[in-house]
Tab-separated table of C-alpha atoms in Angstrom:
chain	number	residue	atom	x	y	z
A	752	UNK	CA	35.967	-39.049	5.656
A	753	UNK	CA	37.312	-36.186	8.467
A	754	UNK	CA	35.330	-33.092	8.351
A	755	UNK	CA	38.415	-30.792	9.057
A	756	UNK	CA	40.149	-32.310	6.107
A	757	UNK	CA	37.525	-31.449	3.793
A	758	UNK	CA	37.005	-27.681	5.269
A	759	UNK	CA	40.410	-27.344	5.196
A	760	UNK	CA	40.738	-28.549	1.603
A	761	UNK	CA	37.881	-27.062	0.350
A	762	UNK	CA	38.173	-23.836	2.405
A	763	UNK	CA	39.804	-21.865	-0.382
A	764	UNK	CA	37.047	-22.922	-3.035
A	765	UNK	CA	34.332	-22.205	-0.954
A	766	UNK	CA	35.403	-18.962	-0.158
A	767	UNK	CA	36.116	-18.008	-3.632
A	768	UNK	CA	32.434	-19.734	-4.878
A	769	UNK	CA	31.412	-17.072	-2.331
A	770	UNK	CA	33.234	-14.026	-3.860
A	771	UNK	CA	32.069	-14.969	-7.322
A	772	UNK	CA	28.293	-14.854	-5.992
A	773	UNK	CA	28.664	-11.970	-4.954
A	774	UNK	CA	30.362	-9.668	-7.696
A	775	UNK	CA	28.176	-7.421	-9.291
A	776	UNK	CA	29.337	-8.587	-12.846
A	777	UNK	CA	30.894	-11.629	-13.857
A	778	UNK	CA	33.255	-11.844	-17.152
A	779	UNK	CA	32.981	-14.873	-19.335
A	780	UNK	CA	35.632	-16.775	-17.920
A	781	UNK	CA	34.425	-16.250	-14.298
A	782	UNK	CA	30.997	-17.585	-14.911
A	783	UNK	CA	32.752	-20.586	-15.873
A	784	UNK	CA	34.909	-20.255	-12.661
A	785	UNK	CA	31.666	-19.955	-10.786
A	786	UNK	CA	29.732	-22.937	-12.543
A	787	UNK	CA	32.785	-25.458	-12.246
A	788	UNK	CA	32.947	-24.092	-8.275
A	789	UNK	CA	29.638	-24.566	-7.649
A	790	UNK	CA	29.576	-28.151	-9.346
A	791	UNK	CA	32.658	-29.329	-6.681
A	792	UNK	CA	30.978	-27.859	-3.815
A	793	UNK	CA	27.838	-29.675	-4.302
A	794	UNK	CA	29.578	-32.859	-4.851
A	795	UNK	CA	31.527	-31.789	-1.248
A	796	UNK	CA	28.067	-31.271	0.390
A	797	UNK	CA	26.603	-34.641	-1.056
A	798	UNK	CA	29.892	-36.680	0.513
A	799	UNK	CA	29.197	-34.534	4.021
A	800	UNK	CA	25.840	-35.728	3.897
A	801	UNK	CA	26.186	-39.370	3.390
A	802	UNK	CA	29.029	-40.192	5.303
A	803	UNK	CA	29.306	-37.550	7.760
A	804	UNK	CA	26.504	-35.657	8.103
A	805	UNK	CA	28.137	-32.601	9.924
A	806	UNK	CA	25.503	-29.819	10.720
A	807	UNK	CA	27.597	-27.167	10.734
A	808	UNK	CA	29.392	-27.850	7.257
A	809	UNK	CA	25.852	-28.458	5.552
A	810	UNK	CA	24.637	-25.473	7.047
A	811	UNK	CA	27.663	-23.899	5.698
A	812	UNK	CA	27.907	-24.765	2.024
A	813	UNK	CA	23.788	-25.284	2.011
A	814	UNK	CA	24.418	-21.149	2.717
A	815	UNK	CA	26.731	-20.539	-0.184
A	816	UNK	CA	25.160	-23.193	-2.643
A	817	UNK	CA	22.021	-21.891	-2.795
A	818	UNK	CA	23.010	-18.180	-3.109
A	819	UNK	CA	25.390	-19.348	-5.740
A	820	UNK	CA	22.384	-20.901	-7.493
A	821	UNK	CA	20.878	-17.951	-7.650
A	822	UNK	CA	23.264	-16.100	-8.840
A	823	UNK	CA	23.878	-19.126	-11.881
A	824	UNK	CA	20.011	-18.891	-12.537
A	825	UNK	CA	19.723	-15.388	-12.628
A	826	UNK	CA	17.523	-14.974	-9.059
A	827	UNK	CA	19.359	-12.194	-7.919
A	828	UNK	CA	16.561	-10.981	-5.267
A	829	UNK	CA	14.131	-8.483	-4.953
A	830	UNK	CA	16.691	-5.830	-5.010
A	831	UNK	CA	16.403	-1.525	-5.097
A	832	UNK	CA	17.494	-1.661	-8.819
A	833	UNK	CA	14.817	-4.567	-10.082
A	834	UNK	CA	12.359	-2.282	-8.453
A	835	UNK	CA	13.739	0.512	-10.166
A	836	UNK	CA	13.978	-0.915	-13.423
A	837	UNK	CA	10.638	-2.540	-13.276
A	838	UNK	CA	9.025	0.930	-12.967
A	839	UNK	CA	11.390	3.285	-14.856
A	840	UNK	CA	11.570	0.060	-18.321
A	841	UNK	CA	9.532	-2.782	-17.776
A	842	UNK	CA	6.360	-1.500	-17.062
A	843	UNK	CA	6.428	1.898	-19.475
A	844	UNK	CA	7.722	-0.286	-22.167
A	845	UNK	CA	4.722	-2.931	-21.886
A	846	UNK	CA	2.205	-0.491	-21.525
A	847	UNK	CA	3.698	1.402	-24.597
A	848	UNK	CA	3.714	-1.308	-26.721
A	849	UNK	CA	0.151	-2.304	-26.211
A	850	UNK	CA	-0.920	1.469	-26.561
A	851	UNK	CA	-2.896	1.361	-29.984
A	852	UNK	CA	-4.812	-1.594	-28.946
A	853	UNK	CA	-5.586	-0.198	-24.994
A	854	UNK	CA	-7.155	2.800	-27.392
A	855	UNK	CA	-9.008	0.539	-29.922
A	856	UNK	CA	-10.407	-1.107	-26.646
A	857	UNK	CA	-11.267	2.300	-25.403
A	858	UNK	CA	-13.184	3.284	-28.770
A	859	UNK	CA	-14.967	-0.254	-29.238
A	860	UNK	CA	-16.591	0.499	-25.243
A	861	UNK	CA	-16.889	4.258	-25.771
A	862	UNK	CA	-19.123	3.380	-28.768
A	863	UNK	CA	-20.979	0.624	-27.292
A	864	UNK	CA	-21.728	2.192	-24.267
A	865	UNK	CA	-22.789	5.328	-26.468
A	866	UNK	CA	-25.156	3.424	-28.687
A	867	UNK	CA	-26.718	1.306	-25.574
A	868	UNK	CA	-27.527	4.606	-24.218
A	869	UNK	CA	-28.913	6.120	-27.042
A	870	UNK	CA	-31.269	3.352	-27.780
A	871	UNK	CA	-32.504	3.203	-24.330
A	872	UNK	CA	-33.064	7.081	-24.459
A	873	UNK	CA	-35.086	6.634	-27.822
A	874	UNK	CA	-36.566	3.091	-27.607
A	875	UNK	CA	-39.526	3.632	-24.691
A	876	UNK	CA	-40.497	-0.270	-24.223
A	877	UNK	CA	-36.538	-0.829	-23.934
A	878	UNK	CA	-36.397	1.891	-21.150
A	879	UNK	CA	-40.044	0.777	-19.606
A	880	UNK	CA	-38.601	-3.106	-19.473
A	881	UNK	CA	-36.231	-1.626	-17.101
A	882	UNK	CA	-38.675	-0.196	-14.476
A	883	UNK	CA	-41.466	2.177	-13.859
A	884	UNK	CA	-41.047	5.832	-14.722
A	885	UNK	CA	-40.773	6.602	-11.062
A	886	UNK	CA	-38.287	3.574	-10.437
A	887	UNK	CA	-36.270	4.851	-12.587
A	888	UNK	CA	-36.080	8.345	-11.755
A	889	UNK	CA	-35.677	7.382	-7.995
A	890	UNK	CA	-32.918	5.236	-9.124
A	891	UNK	CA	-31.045	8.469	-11.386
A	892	UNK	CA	-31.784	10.682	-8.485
A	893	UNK	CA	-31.078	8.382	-4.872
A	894	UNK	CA	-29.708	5.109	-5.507
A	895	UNK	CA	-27.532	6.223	-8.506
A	896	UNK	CA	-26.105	9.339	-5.988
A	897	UNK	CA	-26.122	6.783	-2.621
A	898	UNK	CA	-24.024	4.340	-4.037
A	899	UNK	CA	-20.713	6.554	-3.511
A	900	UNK	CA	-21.761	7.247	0.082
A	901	UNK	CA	-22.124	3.471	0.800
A	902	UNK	CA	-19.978	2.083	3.990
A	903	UNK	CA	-16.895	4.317	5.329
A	904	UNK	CA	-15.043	6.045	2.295
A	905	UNK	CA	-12.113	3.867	3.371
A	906	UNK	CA	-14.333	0.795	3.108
A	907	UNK	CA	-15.777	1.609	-0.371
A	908	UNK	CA	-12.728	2.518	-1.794
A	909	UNK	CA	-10.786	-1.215	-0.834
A	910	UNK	CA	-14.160	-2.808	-2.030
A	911	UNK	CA	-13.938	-0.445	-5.438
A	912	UNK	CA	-10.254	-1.720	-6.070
A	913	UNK	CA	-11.210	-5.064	-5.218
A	914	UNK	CA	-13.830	-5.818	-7.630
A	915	UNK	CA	-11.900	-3.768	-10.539
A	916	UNK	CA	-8.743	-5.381	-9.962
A	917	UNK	CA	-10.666	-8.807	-10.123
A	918	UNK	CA	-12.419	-7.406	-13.436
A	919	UNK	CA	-8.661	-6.070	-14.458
A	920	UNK	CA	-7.080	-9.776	-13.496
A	921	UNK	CA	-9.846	-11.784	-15.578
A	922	UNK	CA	-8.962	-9.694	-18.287
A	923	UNK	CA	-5.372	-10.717	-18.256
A	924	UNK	CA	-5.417	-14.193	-16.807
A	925	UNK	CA	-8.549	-15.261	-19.813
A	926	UNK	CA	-6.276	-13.466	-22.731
A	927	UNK	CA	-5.347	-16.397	-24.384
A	928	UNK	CA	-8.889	-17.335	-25.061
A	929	UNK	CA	-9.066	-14.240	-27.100
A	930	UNK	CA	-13.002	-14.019	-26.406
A	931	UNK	CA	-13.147	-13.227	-22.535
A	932	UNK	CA	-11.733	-10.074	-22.561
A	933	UNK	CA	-13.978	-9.303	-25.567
A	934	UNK	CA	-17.268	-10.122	-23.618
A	935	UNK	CA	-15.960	-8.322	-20.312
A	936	UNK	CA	-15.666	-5.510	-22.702
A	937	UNK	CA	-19.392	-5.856	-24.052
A	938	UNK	CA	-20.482	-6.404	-20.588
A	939	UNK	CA	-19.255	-3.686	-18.722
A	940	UNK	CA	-20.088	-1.323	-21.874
A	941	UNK	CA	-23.355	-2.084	-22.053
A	942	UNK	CA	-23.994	-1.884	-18.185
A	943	UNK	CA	-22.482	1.392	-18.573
A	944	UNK	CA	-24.295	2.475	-21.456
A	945	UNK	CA	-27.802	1.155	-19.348
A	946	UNK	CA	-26.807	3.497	-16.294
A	947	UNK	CA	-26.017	6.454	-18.693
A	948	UNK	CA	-29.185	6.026	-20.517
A	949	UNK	CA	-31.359	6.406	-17.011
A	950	UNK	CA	-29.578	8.794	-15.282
A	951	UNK	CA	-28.816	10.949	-18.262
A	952	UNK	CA	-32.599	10.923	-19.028
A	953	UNK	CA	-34.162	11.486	-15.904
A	954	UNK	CA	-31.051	13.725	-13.916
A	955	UNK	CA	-29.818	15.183	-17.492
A	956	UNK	CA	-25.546	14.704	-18.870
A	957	UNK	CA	-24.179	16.813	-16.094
A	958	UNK	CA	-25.720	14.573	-13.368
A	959	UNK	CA	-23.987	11.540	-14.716
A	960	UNK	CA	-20.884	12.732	-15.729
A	961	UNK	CA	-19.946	14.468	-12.387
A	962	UNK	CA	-20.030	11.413	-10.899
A	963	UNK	CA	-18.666	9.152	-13.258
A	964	UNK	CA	-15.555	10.716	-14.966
A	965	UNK	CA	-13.373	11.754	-11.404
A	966	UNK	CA	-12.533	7.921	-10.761
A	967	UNK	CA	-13.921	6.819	-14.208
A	968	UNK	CA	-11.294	8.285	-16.090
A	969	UNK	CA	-8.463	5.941	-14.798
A	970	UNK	CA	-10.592	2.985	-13.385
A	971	UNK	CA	-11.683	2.474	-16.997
A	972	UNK	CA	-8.013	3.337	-18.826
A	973	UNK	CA	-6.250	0.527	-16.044
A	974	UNK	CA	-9.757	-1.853	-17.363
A	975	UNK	CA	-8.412	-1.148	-20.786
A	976	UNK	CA	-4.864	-1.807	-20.379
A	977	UNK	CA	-5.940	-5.014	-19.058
A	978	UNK	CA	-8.045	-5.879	-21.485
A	979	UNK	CA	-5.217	-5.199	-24.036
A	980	UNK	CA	-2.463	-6.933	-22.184
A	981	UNK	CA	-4.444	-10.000	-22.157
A	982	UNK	CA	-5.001	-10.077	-25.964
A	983	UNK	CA	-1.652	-9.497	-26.783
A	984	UNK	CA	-0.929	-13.274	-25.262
A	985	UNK	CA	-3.694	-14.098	-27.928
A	986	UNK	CA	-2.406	-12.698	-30.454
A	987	UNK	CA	1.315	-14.350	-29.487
A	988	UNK	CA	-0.235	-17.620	-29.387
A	989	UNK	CA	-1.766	-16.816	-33.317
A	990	UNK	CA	1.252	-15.100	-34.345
A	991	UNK	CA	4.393	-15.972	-32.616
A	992	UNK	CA	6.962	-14.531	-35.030
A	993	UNK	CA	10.410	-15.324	-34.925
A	994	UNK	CA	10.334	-17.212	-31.525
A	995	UNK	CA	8.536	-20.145	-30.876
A	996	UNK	CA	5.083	-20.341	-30.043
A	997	UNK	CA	6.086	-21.217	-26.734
A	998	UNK	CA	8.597	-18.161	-26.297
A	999	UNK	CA	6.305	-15.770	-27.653
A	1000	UNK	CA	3.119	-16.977	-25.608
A	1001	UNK	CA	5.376	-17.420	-22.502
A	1002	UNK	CA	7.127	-13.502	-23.450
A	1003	UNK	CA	3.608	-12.328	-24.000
A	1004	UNK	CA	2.155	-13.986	-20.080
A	1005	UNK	CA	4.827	-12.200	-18.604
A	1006	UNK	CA	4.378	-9.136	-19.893
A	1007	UNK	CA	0.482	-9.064	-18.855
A	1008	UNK	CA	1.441	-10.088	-15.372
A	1009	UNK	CA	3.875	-7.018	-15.550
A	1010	UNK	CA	0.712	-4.646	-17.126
A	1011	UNK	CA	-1.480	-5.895	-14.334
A	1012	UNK	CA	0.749	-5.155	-11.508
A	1013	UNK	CA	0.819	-1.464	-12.971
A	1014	UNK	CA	-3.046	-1.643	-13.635
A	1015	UNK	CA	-3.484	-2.562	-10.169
A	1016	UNK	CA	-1.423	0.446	-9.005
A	1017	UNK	CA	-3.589	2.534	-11.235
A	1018	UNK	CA	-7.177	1.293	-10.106
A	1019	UNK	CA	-5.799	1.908	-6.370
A	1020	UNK	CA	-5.651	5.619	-7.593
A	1021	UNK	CA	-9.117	5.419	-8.996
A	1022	UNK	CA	-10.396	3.653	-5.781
A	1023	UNK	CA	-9.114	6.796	-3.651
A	1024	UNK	CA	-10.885	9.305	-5.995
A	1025	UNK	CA	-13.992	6.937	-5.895
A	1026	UNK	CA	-13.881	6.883	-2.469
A	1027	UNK	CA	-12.564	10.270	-1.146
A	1028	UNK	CA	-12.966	12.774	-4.021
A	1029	UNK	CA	-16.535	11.729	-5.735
A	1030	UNK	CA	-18.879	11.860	-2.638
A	1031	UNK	CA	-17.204	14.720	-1.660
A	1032	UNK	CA	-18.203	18.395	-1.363
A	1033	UNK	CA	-15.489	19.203	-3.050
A	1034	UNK	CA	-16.149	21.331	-6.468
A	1035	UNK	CA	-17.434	19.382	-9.473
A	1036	UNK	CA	-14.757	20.687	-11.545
A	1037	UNK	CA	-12.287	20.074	-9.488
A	1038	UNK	CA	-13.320	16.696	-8.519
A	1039	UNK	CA	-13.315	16.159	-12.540
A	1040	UNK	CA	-9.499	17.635	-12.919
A	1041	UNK	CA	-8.042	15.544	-10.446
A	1042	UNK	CA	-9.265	12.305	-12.777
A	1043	UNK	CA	-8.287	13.622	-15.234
A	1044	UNK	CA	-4.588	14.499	-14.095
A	1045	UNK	CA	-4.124	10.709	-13.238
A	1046	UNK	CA	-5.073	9.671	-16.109
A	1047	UNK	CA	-2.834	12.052	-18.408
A	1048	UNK	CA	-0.261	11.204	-15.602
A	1049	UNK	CA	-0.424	7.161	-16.755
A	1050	UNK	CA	-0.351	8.106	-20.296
A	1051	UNK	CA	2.687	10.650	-19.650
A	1052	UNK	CA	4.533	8.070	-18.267
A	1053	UNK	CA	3.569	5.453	-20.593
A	1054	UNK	CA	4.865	6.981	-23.502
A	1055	UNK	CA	7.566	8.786	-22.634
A	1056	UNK	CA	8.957	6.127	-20.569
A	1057	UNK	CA	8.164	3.552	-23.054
A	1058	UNK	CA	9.327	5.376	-25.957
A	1059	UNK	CA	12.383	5.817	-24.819
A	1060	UNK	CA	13.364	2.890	-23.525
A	1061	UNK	CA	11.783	1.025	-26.747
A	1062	UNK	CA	14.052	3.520	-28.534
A	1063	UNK	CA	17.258	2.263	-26.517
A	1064	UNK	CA	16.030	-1.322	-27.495
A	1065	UNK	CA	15.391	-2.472	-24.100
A	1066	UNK	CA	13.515	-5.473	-22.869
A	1067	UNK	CA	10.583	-5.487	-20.919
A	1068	UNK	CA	10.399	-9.195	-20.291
A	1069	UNK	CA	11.468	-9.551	-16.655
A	1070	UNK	CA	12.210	-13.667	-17.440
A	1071	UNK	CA	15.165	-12.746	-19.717
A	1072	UNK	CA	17.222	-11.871	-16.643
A	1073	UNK	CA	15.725	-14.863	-14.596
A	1074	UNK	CA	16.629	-18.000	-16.958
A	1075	UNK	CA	13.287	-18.187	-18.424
A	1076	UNK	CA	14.409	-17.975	-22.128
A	1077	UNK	CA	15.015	-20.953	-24.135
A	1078	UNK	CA	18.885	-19.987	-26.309
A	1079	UNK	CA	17.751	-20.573	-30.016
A	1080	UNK	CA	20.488	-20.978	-33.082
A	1081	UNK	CA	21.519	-18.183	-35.531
């Protein structure tokens, strides 16, 4: 076979596989162009390569086959507007729908946490099995206060997000078990409720809140929405609707990866408040506001990003774009 014969045959398809990849929107009949295109031209490549293994002409339609296979497979790229979308639809929408259970999660750990406390508070030989009176004051007064001045503020803060977003990840990654993400919740709740039930005892409620709600406030809502994305593959796997089980388990995994990249954003907010703002001098109050503005900030965005675009119908599953959905009749 001569090279130059086939470039100069093929020449004109190639060139037009290569517009086709690159139009921003394809009509019916030009996908078909495009598939049929991309069929000869790997059929040209596979001759090239077995009886005349040109470099330059595999490089060539290697190049333009592979960009028109992602174009066929819906791999467009990393691009401004998949960023764009991701944060302005896919991730408002996901969090939105898994809103009422990310607050039954938050009342189930506000409550155990709340009763844990109160029991150590009023049972003596629960709060004695815990330490000496004097270990336990020491611990509400120093080591509870000198953990947030541990390492370089920089250094805590990384180490914070690190272990949260590894608390955050289990949370999504066990989900389908359905009972992981219900004993991370009972774990960290009642470790919670333990601390609150020393400190608030022997430093009094101000003490522990003023150090506890300016990164706890989001840390714990990202936990939450975690937590919740994670269940919701559970409950796909239980209840699949009308898809398949695997379409709705497979719809459901993406969307927790999707909750977990915005959970992760989140804790790195709480991380820099842990760090920076709580051992600070700054004013209690203040300290206190600026947790709380992040967290009303990831609920304003949650639902009035995701109400809208679950209004307009929209899709938060990033795999519908991307080939990842199985065509089903009806």
């Amino acid at each position: 076979m001569d090279i130059d014969v086939l470039r100069v045959s093929g020449k004109a398809e190639w060139k037009r596989l290569n517009e086709l990849t690159r139009k921003r929107s394809l009509t019916g009949e030009q996908i078909d162009e495009l598939d049929r295109l991309y069929r000869v031209a790997t059929t040209d490549l596979a001759r090239v390569r077995t009886v005349s293994p040109d470099p330059d002409v595999i490089a060539e339609l290697s190049r333009t086959l592979s960009a028109a296979r992602g174009r066929l497979a819906g791999t467009g790229g990393l691009t401004g507007a998949v960023i764009a979308r991701f944060f302005a639809v896919s991730l408002p929408l996901t969090l939105y729908r898994i809103r009422w259970v990310t607050l039954a999660i938050m009342a189930a750990f506000i409550a155990i946490s709340a009763i844990q406390a109160h029991y150590l508070m009023t049972t003596p030989d629960a709060m004695n099995a815990l330490g000496t009176p004097e270990q336990l004051r020491n611990y509400a007064h120093s080591a509870f206060v000198e953990y947030y001045h541990q390492d370089t503020r920089s250094e805590f803060g990384l180490s914070v997000w690190a272990n949260n977003s590894w608390i955050a990840l289990q949370g999504v990654a066990t989900g389908i078990t359905g009972v992981y993400p219900l004993w991370l919740l009972w774990q960290n709740a009642t470790v919670l409720g333990n601390v609150a039930g020393i400190v608030i005892a022997y430093g009094g409620p101000w003490h522990f809140f003023r150090f506890i709600l300016p990164h706890g406030l989001p840390e714990l809502t990202a936990i939450f929405m975690s937590l919740a994305a994670g269940l919701r593959v559970f409950w796909a796997l239980l209840v699949p609707g009308e898809a398949t089980r695997f379409q709705a388990v497979g719809s459901a995994a993406r969307a927790s990866i999707t909750a977990a990249v915005g959970c992760a954003i989140l804790l790195a907010g709480s991380g820099f408040l842990e760090g920076f703002v709580t051992p600070s001098e700054l004013p209690d109050a203040l300290k206190i506001t600026l947790g709380t503005l992040l967290t009303v900030a990831t609920w304003a965005y949650t639902l009035i990003l995701g109400s809208r675009a679950h209004r307009a119908q929209e899709s938060a599953d990033v795999g519908i774009d991307a080939g990842y959905y199985q065509p089903v009749a009806g």
